[in-house]
Amino acid sequence: MASYSEAFVTPPPSQARARLMISADVSRRSHSAAFESRPRLPAARAGRDRSSGGLRPRMQDAPAAAALETIEDAQTAIVRAAETRDVDPDTVIEAIRLIEKSGGSKKPLEGRDSSQPKFDLLTDNGNWRLIFTTGDVKTQKKLGGKISYVPIKAVQVFNPDYTITNGVYLGSFPVLKFSGTFTWAEEKARLEFTFNEVGVLGLNFPYNQGESKVPPGFTFMDISDRYVIARGAGGGLALWLRQDTV
């Protein structure tokens, strides 16, 4: 599952390794087939519904990567990508980087209520489906290039009580799910997590995440009522879409 989120980068414990290797192999094969066979669609744009005051999409043509000039252009492309998956991957990456260069969550972005804590935005109904990822540097090398839209259902849940789950689902059934806790730095919009349990096909096992020089986690660059974007500790970029339920 390392292919789809940096939360899955840490190798599993020995007692669960065989099960996880099977799941990972199936996942990699499904990703490769889906990515290679999927035709590249024209980039599209989602506008803002000004009357609602939010980021609800209004489907329009999205700017190409070279045409992204403003934060609003970047947010428009990201909303469309999260909702429809039909924005060119290079445009999505460029849009995320444009927001990151602007300061991201370190300062209020256009259309954001700076008085609302970012933690509340993240954890209020904090079910987030992973839509797009570049993977970390190691994963990119293993797969021979960038990852883009995620073809499987991978959902992370950030709860107000600082608990986290990260799972791969078949419908609503968790095929593979990690559970643990996280810490949060509001000013930096930085989340670091520790997993202590792994579930495989409904069976739960203790999980030792192990030590690492850089704690696994994410630095969020934009947190909205509909999507979030972040950079992982390993350097990868990711885009999630909020879900009503897992």
PDB file of C-alpha atoms in Angstrom:
ATOM      1  CA  MET A   1       0.000   0.000   0.000  1.00  0.00           C
ATOM      2  CA  ALA A   2       3.031   2.271  -0.037  1.00  0.00           C
ATOM      3  CA  SER A   3       2.063   3.288  -3.528  1.00  0.00           C
ATOM      4  CA  TYR A   4      -0.904   5.342  -2.462  1.00  0.00           C
ATOM      5  CA  SER A   5      -0.021   7.180   0.733  1.00  0.00           C
ATOM      6  CA  GLU A   6       3.018   7.898   2.806  1.00  0.00           C
ATOM      7  CA  ALA A   7       1.091   6.520   5.745  1.00  0.00           C
ATOM      8  CA  PHE A   8       1.780   3.080   4.241  1.00  0.00           C
ATOM      9  CA  VAL A   9       5.511   3.566   3.704  1.00  0.00           C
ATOM     10  CA  THR A  10       6.700   1.855   6.910  1.00  0.00           C
ATOM     11  CA  PRO A  11       7.231  -1.926   6.403  1.00  0.00           C
ATOM     12  CA  PRO A  12       4.709  -4.174   8.249  1.00  0.00           C
ATOM     13  CA  PRO A  13       5.605  -6.374  11.266  1.00  0.00           C
ATOM     14  CA  SER A  14       6.672  -9.945  10.580  1.00  0.00           C
ATOM     15  CA  GLN A  15       3.417 -11.512  11.698  1.00  0.00           C
ATOM     16  CA  ALA A  16       1.430  -9.562   9.080  1.00  0.00           C
ATOM     17  CA  ARG A  17       4.079  -9.397   6.305  1.00  0.00           C
ATOM     18  CA  ALA A  18       2.773 -12.280   4.165  1.00  0.00           C
ATOM     19  CA  ARG A  19      -0.772 -10.891   4.134  1.00  0.00           C
ATOM     20  CA  LEU A  20       0.395  -7.387   3.324  1.00  0.00           C
ATOM     21  CA  MET A  21       2.680  -8.576   0.477  1.00  0.00           C
ATOM     22  CA  ILE A  22      -0.323 -10.199  -1.217  1.00  0.00           C
ATOM     23  CA  SER A  23      -2.437  -7.035  -0.834  1.00  0.00           C
ATOM     24  CA  ALA A  24       0.408  -4.811  -2.046  1.00  0.00           C
ATOM     25  CA  ASP A  25       1.064  -6.967  -5.132  1.00  0.00           C
ATOM     26  CA  VAL A  26      -2.605  -6.949  -6.133  1.00  0.00           C
ATOM     27  CA  SER A  27      -2.788  -3.190  -5.556  1.00  0.00           C
ATOM     28  CA  ARG A  28       0.313  -2.474  -7.659  1.00  0.00           C
ATOM     29  CA  ARG A  29      -0.993  -4.604 -10.522  1.00  0.00           C
ATOM     30  CA  SER A  30      -4.398  -2.903 -10.471  1.00  0.00           C
ATOM     31  CA  HIS A  31      -2.777   0.532 -10.439  1.00  0.00           C
ATOM     32  CA  SER A  32      -0.504  -0.307 -13.373  1.00  0.00           C
ATOM     33  CA  ALA A  33      -3.334  -1.642 -15.511  1.00  0.00           C
ATOM     34  CA  ALA A  34      -5.676   1.218 -14.688  1.00  0.00           C
ATOM     35  CA  PHE A  35      -3.058   3.895 -15.299  1.00  0.00           C
ATOM     36  CA  GLU A  36      -1.755   2.484 -18.594  1.00  0.00           C
ATOM     37  CA  SER A  37      -5.189   1.856 -20.094  1.00  0.00           C
ATOM     38  CA  ARG A  38      -6.828   5.115 -19.028  1.00  0.00           C
ATOM     39  CA  PRO A  39      -6.898   7.668 -21.879  1.00  0.00           C
ATOM     40  CA  ARG A  40      -5.762  11.184 -20.999  1.00  0.00           C
ATOM     41  CA  LEU A  41      -8.773  13.450 -21.064  1.00  0.00           C
ATOM     42  CA  PRO A  42      -8.745  17.166 -21.774  1.00  0.00           C
ATOM     43  CA  ALA A  43      -8.049  19.347 -18.790  1.00  0.00           C
ATOM     44  CA  ALA A  44     -11.133  20.960 -17.266  1.00  0.00           C
ATOM     45  CA  ARG A  45     -11.916  23.774 -14.911  1.00  0.00           C
ATOM     46  CA  ALA A  46     -14.193  24.000 -11.930  1.00  0.00           C
ATOM     47  CA  GLY A  47     -15.250  27.444 -10.900  1.00  0.00           C
ATOM     48  CA  ARG A  48     -16.553  28.668  -7.586  1.00  0.00           C
ATOM     49  CA  ASP A  49     -20.135  29.021  -6.574  1.00  0.00           C
ATOM     50  CA  ARG A  50     -19.876  32.535  -5.169  1.00  0.00           C
ATOM     51  CA  SER A  51     -23.438  32.436  -3.861  1.00  0.00           C
ATOM     52  CA  SER A  52     -22.625  29.547  -1.516  1.00  0.00           C
ATOM     53  CA  GLY A  53     -19.392  31.117  -0.309  1.00  0.00           C
ATOM     54  CA  GLY A  54     -17.567  27.806  -0.684  1.00  0.00           C
ATOM     55  CA  LEU A  55     -15.619  25.785  -3.183  1.00  0.00           C
ATOM     56  CA  ARG A  56     -18.500  23.997  -4.860  1.00  0.00           C
ATOM     57  CA  PRO A  57     -17.493  23.206  -8.435  1.00  0.00           C
ATOM     58  CA  ARG A  58     -18.899  24.904 -11.508  1.00  0.00           C
ATOM     59  CA  MET A  59     -17.631  22.867 -14.437  1.00  0.00           C
ATOM     60  CA  GLN A  60     -15.600  24.871 -16.957  1.00  0.00           C
ATOM     61  CA  ASP A  61     -12.423  24.361 -18.929  1.00  0.00           C
ATOM     62  CA  ALA A  62      -9.453  24.214 -16.554  1.00  0.00           C
ATOM     63  CA  PRO A  63      -6.209  26.019 -17.384  1.00  0.00           C
ATOM     64  CA  ALA A  64      -3.235  23.968 -18.533  1.00  0.00           C
ATOM     65  CA  ALA A  65      -0.228  23.798 -16.225  1.00  0.00           C
ATOM     66  CA  ALA A  66       1.514  26.635 -18.071  1.00  0.00           C
ATOM     67  CA  ALA A  67      -1.596  28.831 -17.716  1.00  0.00           C
ATOM     68  CA  LEU A  68      -1.817  28.601 -13.917  1.00  0.00           C
ATOM     69  CA  GLU A  69      -1.032  32.147 -12.870  1.00  0.00           C
ATOM     70  CA  THR A  70      -3.003  32.781  -9.684  1.00  0.00           C
ATOM     71  CA  ILE A  71      -3.968  30.952  -6.510  1.00  0.00           C
ATOM     72  CA  GLU A  72      -7.561  30.970  -7.735  1.00  0.00           C
ATOM     73  CA  ASP A  73      -6.446  29.210 -10.950  1.00  0.00           C
ATOM     74  CA  ALA A  74      -4.687  26.585  -8.843  1.00  0.00           C
ATOM     75  CA  GLN A  75      -7.648  26.049  -6.514  1.00  0.00           C
ATOM     76  CA  THR A  76      -9.993  25.791  -9.489  1.00  0.00           C
ATOM     77  CA  ALA A  77      -7.874  23.062 -11.081  1.00  0.00           C
ATOM     78  CA  ILE A  78      -7.589  21.174  -7.785  1.00  0.00           C
ATOM     79  CA  VAL A  79     -11.342  21.242  -7.131  1.00  0.00           C
ATOM     80  CA  ARG A  80     -11.985  19.883 -10.613  1.00  0.00           C
ATOM     81  CA  ALA A  81      -9.347  17.171 -10.203  1.00  0.00           C
ATOM     82  CA  ALA A  82     -10.786  16.091  -6.847  1.00  0.00           C
ATOM     83  CA  GLU A  83     -14.349  15.978  -8.164  1.00  0.00           C
ATOM     84  CA  THR A  84     -13.833  14.477 -11.629  1.00  0.00           C
ATOM     85  CA  ARG A  85     -10.240  13.150 -11.947  1.00  0.00           C
ATOM     86  CA  ASP A  86     -10.079  14.520 -15.496  1.00  0.00           C
ATOM     87  CA  VAL A  87      -7.464  17.233 -15.018  1.00  0.00           C
ATOM     88  CA  ASP A  88      -4.055  16.457 -16.505  1.00  0.00           C
ATOM     89  CA  PRO A  89      -1.723  15.150 -13.730  1.00  0.00           C
ATOM     90  CA  ASP A  90       0.968  17.704 -14.586  1.00  0.00           C
ATOM     91  CA  THR A  91      -1.593  20.467 -14.086  1.00  0.00           C
ATOM     92  CA  VAL A  92      -2.559  19.054 -10.680  1.00  0.00           C
ATOM     93  CA  ILE A  93       1.072  18.896  -9.568  1.00  0.00           C
ATOM     94  CA  GLU A  94       1.746  22.431 -10.775  1.00  0.00           C
ATOM     95  CA  ALA A  95      -1.395  23.711  -9.009  1.00  0.00           C
ATOM     96  CA  ILE A  96      -0.340  22.154  -5.704  1.00  0.00           C
ATOM     97  CA  ARG A  97       3.174  23.557  -6.041  1.00  0.00           C
ATOM     98  CA  LEU A  98       1.811  27.026  -6.815  1.00  0.00           C
ATOM     99  CA  ILE A  99      -0.173  27.008  -3.572  1.00  0.00           C
ATOM    100  CA  GLU A 100       2.836  25.648  -1.692  1.00  0.00           C
ATOM    101  CA  LYS A 101       5.068  28.448  -3.012  1.00  0.00           C
ATOM    102  CA  SER A 102       2.486  31.035  -1.976  1.00  0.00           C
ATOM    103  CA  GLY A 103       2.890  30.033   1.648  1.00  0.00           C
ATOM    104  CA  GLY A 104       0.074  27.513   1.757  1.00  0.00           C
ATOM    105  CA  SER A 105      -1.531  27.104   5.169  1.00  0.00           C
ATOM    106  CA  LYS A 106       0.985  29.476   6.750  1.00  0.00           C
ATOM    107  CA  LYS A 107      -1.241  32.339   5.626  1.00  0.00           C
ATOM    108  CA  PRO A 108      -4.933  32.593   4.648  1.00  0.00           C
ATOM    109  CA  LEU A 109      -5.665  31.646   1.047  1.00  0.00           C
ATOM    110  CA  GLU A 110      -8.391  33.191  -1.055  1.00  0.00           C
ATOM    111  CA  GLY A 111     -11.858  32.170   0.110  1.00  0.00           C
ATOM    112  CA  ARG A 112     -10.646  30.821   3.484  1.00  0.00           C
ATOM    113  CA  ASP A 113     -11.962  31.843   6.901  1.00  0.00           C
ATOM    114  CA  SER A 114      -8.742  32.519   8.796  1.00  0.00           C
ATOM    115  CA  SER A 115     -10.607  32.586  12.117  1.00  0.00           C
ATOM    116  CA  GLN A 116     -11.500  28.888  11.894  1.00  0.00           C
ATOM    117  CA  PRO A 117      -8.750  26.585  13.198  1.00  0.00           C
ATOM    118  CA  LYS A 118      -7.264  24.364  10.500  1.00  0.00           C
ATOM    119  CA  PHE A 119      -7.531  21.422  12.917  1.00  0.00           C
ATOM    120  CA  ASP A 120     -11.322  21.838  13.000  1.00  0.00           C
ATOM    121  CA  LEU A 121     -11.515  21.973   9.204  1.00  0.00           C
ATOM    122  CA  LEU A 122      -9.471  18.780   8.975  1.00  0.00           C
ATOM    123  CA  THR A 123     -11.262  16.742  11.650  1.00  0.00           C
ATOM    124  CA  ASP A 124     -14.889  17.894  11.303  1.00  0.00           C
ATOM    125  CA  ASN A 125     -16.295  14.868   9.483  1.00  0.00           C
ATOM    126  CA  GLY A 126     -12.662  14.059   8.767  1.00  0.00           C
ATOM    127  CA  ASN A 127     -13.099  11.251   6.248  1.00  0.00           C
ATOM    128  CA  TRP A 128     -10.710  11.922   3.374  1.00  0.00           C
ATOM    129  CA  ARG A 129     -10.439   9.768   0.259  1.00  0.00           C
ATOM    130  CA  LEU A 130      -7.055   9.820  -1.446  1.00  0.00           C
ATOM    131  CA  ILE A 131      -7.622  11.013  -5.015  1.00  0.00           C
ATOM    132  CA  PHE A 132      -4.179  11.876  -6.347  1.00  0.00           C
ATOM    133  CA  THR A 133      -0.592  11.301  -5.231  1.00  0.00           C
ATOM    134  CA  THR A 134       2.912  11.504  -6.607  1.00  0.00           C
ATOM    135  CA  GLY A 135       4.115   9.029  -3.980  1.00  0.00           C
ATOM    136  CA  ASP A 136       7.350   9.535  -2.099  1.00  0.00           C
ATOM    137  CA  VAL A 137      10.709   9.518  -3.882  1.00  0.00           C
ATOM    138  CA  LYS A 138      11.375   5.822  -3.144  1.00  0.00           C
ATOM    139  CA  THR A 139       7.971   4.769  -4.448  1.00  0.00           C
ATOM    140  CA  GLN A 140       8.417   6.771  -7.650  1.00  0.00           C
ATOM    141  CA  LYS A 141      11.726   5.015  -8.322  1.00  0.00           C
ATOM    142  CA  LYS A 142      10.222   1.573  -7.677  1.00  0.00           C
ATOM    143  CA  LEU A 143       7.331   2.171 -10.065  1.00  0.00           C
ATOM    144  CA  GLY A 144       9.443   3.922 -12.682  1.00  0.00           C
ATOM    145  CA  GLY A 145       7.703   7.277 -12.604  1.00  0.00           C
ATOM    146  CA  LYS A 146       4.982   9.393 -11.099  1.00  0.00           C
ATOM    147  CA  ILE A 147       1.784   8.045  -9.647  1.00  0.00           C
ATOM    148  CA  SER A 148      -1.269  10.157 -10.302  1.00  0.00           C
ATOM    149  CA  TYR A 149      -4.941   9.329  -9.761  1.00  0.00           C
ATOM    150  CA  VAL A 150      -5.452   6.510  -7.278  1.00  0.00           C
ATOM    151  CA  PRO A 151      -7.631   3.732  -8.773  1.00  0.00           C
ATOM    152  CA  ILE A 152      -8.527   2.072  -5.463  1.00  0.00           C
ATOM    153  CA  LYS A 153     -10.546   3.335  -2.500  1.00  0.00           C
ATOM    154  CA  ALA A 154      -8.006   4.540   0.067  1.00  0.00           C
ATOM    155  CA  VAL A 155      -9.430   6.625   2.929  1.00  0.00           C
ATOM    156  CA  GLN A 156      -7.779   8.390   5.847  1.00  0.00           C
ATOM    157  CA  VAL A 157      -9.830   9.443   8.859  1.00  0.00           C
ATOM    158  CA  PHE A 158      -8.599  12.208  11.177  1.00  0.00           C
ATOM    159  CA  ASN A 159     -10.704  12.405  14.349  1.00  0.00           C
ATOM    160  CA  PRO A 160     -11.038  15.280  16.859  1.00  0.00           C
ATOM    161  CA  ASP A 161      -9.694  12.968  19.600  1.00  0.00           C
ATOM    162  CA  TYR A 162      -6.360  12.708  17.698  1.00  0.00           C
ATOM    163  CA  THR A 163      -6.942   9.159  16.478  1.00  0.00           C
ATOM    164  CA  ILE A 164      -6.278   8.215  12.861  1.00  0.00           C
ATOM    165  CA  THR A 165      -7.102   5.342  10.535  1.00  0.00           C
ATOM    166  CA  ASN A 166      -5.711   4.749   7.064  1.00  0.00           C
ATOM    167  CA  GLY A 167      -7.358   2.033   5.043  1.00  0.00           C
ATOM    168  CA  VAL A 168      -7.915   0.440   1.670  1.00  0.00           C
ATOM    169  CA  TYR A 169     -11.548  -0.507   1.151  1.00  0.00           C
ATOM    170  CA  LEU A 170     -13.650  -2.743  -1.044  1.00  0.00           C
ATOM    171  CA  GLY A 171     -16.918  -0.855  -0.850  1.00  0.00           C
ATOM    172  CA  SER A 172     -17.246  -0.161   2.871  1.00  0.00           C
ATOM    173  CA  PHE A 173     -15.207  -3.219   3.906  1.00  0.00           C
ATOM    174  CA  PRO A 174     -11.624  -2.500   5.053  1.00  0.00           C
ATOM    175  CA  VAL A 175      -9.281  -4.882   3.243  1.00  0.00           C
ATOM    176  CA  LEU A 176      -6.261  -3.321   4.958  1.00  0.00           C
ATOM    177  CA  LYS A 177      -6.452  -0.690   7.703  1.00  0.00           C
ATOM    178  CA  PHE A 178      -3.873   0.924   9.971  1.00  0.00           C
ATOM    179  CA  SER A 179      -4.968   2.596  13.221  1.00  0.00           C
ATOM    180  CA  GLY A 180      -3.144   4.871  15.628  1.00  0.00           C
ATOM    181  CA  THR A 181      -2.811   8.404  16.954  1.00  0.00           C
ATOM    182  CA  PHE A 182      -1.479  11.705  15.653  1.00  0.00           C
ATOM    183  CA  THR A 183      -0.121  15.026  16.856  1.00  0.00           C
ATOM    184  CA  TRP A 184      -0.976  18.391  15.328  1.00  0.00           C
ATOM    185  CA  ALA A 185       0.890  21.701  15.048  1.00  0.00           C
ATOM    186  CA  GLU A 186      -1.700  24.362  14.175  1.00  0.00           C
ATOM    187  CA  GLU A 187       0.702  27.097  13.088  1.00  0.00           C
ATOM    188  CA  LYS A 188       2.571  24.827  10.676  1.00  0.00           C
ATOM    189  CA  ALA A 189      -0.500  22.749   9.743  1.00  0.00           C
ATOM    190  CA  ARG A 190       1.733  19.762  10.412  1.00  0.00           C
ATOM    191  CA  LEU A 191       0.399  16.303  11.328  1.00  0.00           C
ATOM    192  CA  GLU A 192       2.591  13.417  12.511  1.00  0.00           C
ATOM    193  CA  PHE A 193       1.137   9.981  13.120  1.00  0.00           C
ATOM    194  CA  THR A 194       2.010   6.724  14.861  1.00  0.00           C
ATOM    195  CA  PHE A 195       0.247   3.490  13.958  1.00  0.00           C
ATOM    196  CA  ASN A 196      -0.052   0.761  16.592  1.00  0.00           C
ATOM    197  CA  GLU A 197      -2.552  -1.628  15.012  1.00  0.00           C
ATOM    198  CA  VAL A 198      -3.107  -3.124  11.568  1.00  0.00           C
ATOM    199  CA  GLY A 199      -6.249  -4.848  10.349  1.00  0.00           C
ATOM    200  CA  VAL A 200      -6.138  -7.373   7.493  1.00  0.00           C
ATOM    201  CA  LEU A 201      -9.472  -8.631   6.148  1.00  0.00           C
ATOM    202  CA  GLY A 202     -11.133  -7.776   9.457  1.00  0.00           C
ATOM    203  CA  LEU A 203      -8.467  -9.388  11.667  1.00  0.00           C
ATOM    204  CA  ASN A 204      -6.506  -6.977  13.874  1.00  0.00           C
ATOM    205  CA  PHE A 205      -2.865  -7.327  14.904  1.00  0.00           C
ATOM    206  CA  PRO A 206      -0.480  -5.215  17.000  1.00  0.00           C
ATOM    207  CA  TYR A 207       1.739  -3.068  14.806  1.00  0.00           C
ATOM    208  CA  ASN A 208       5.185  -1.668  15.539  1.00  0.00           C
ATOM    209  CA  GLN A 209       5.791   1.299  13.273  1.00  0.00           C
ATOM    210  CA  GLY A 210       9.453   1.519  14.257  1.00  0.00           C
ATOM    211  CA  GLU A 211      11.719   4.526  14.519  1.00  0.00           C
ATOM    212  CA  SER A 212      12.604   6.853  11.660  1.00  0.00           C
ATOM    213  CA  LYS A 213      14.803   9.920  11.281  1.00  0.00           C
ATOM    214  CA  VAL A 214      11.863  11.903   9.930  1.00  0.00           C
ATOM    215  CA  PRO A 215       8.527  11.148  11.651  1.00  0.00           C
ATOM    216  CA  PRO A 216       5.864  10.078   9.134  1.00  0.00           C
ATOM    217  CA  GLY A 217       3.270  12.742   8.533  1.00  0.00           C
ATOM    218  CA  PHE A 218       1.976  15.539   6.334  1.00  0.00           C
ATOM    219  CA  THR A 219       2.306  19.299   6.063  1.00  0.00           C
ATOM    220  CA  PHE A 220      -0.988  20.635   4.764  1.00  0.00           C
ATOM    221  CA  MET A 221      -0.879  23.451   2.214  1.00  0.00           C
ATOM    222  CA  ASP A 222      -4.616  23.985   1.788  1.00  0.00           C
ATOM    223  CA  ILE A 223      -7.522  22.719   3.896  1.00  0.00           C
ATOM    224  CA  SER A 224     -10.997  23.460   2.571  1.00  0.00           C
ATOM    225  CA  ASP A 225     -14.495  22.201   3.256  1.00  0.00           C
ATOM    226  CA  ARG A 226     -14.166  19.903   0.242  1.00  0.00           C
ATOM    227  CA  TYR A 227     -10.529  18.957  -0.322  1.00  0.00           C
ATOM    228  CA  VAL A 228      -7.092  19.028   1.303  1.00  0.00           C
ATOM    229  CA  ILE A 229      -3.617  18.992  -0.224  1.00  0.00           C
ATOM    230  CA  ALA A 230      -0.387  18.154   1.568  1.00  0.00           C
ATOM    231  CA  ARG A 231       3.258  17.198   1.206  1.00  0.00           C
ATOM    232  CA  GLY A 232       4.399  14.052   2.984  1.00  0.00           C
ATOM    233  CA  ALA A 233       7.563  13.576   5.003  1.00  0.00           C
ATOM    234  CA  GLY A 234       9.084  11.663   2.075  1.00  0.00           C
ATOM    235  CA  GLY A 235       8.492  14.544  -0.340  1.00  0.00           C
ATOM    236  CA  GLY A 236       5.364  13.281  -2.085  1.00  0.00           C
ATOM    237  CA  LEU A 237       2.311  15.409  -2.871  1.00  0.00           C
ATOM    238  CA  ALA A 238      -1.252  14.280  -2.212  1.00  0.00           C
ATOM    239  CA  LEU A 239      -4.833  15.415  -2.762  1.00  0.00           C
ATOM    240  CA  TRP A 240      -7.824  14.128  -0.775  1.00  0.00           C
ATOM    241  CA  LEU A 241     -11.572  14.644  -1.206  1.00  0.00           C
ATOM    242  CA  ARG A 242     -13.853  14.800   1.846  1.00  0.00           C
ATOM    243  CA  GLN A 243     -16.325  11.908   2.174  1.00  0.00           C
ATOM    244  CA  ASP A 244     -19.573  11.867   4.152  1.00  0.00           C
ATOM    245  CA  THR A 245     -18.843   8.279   5.220  1.00  0.00           C
ATOM    246  CA  VAL A 246     -15.966   5.851   4.780  1.00  0.00           C
TER     247      VAL A 246
END
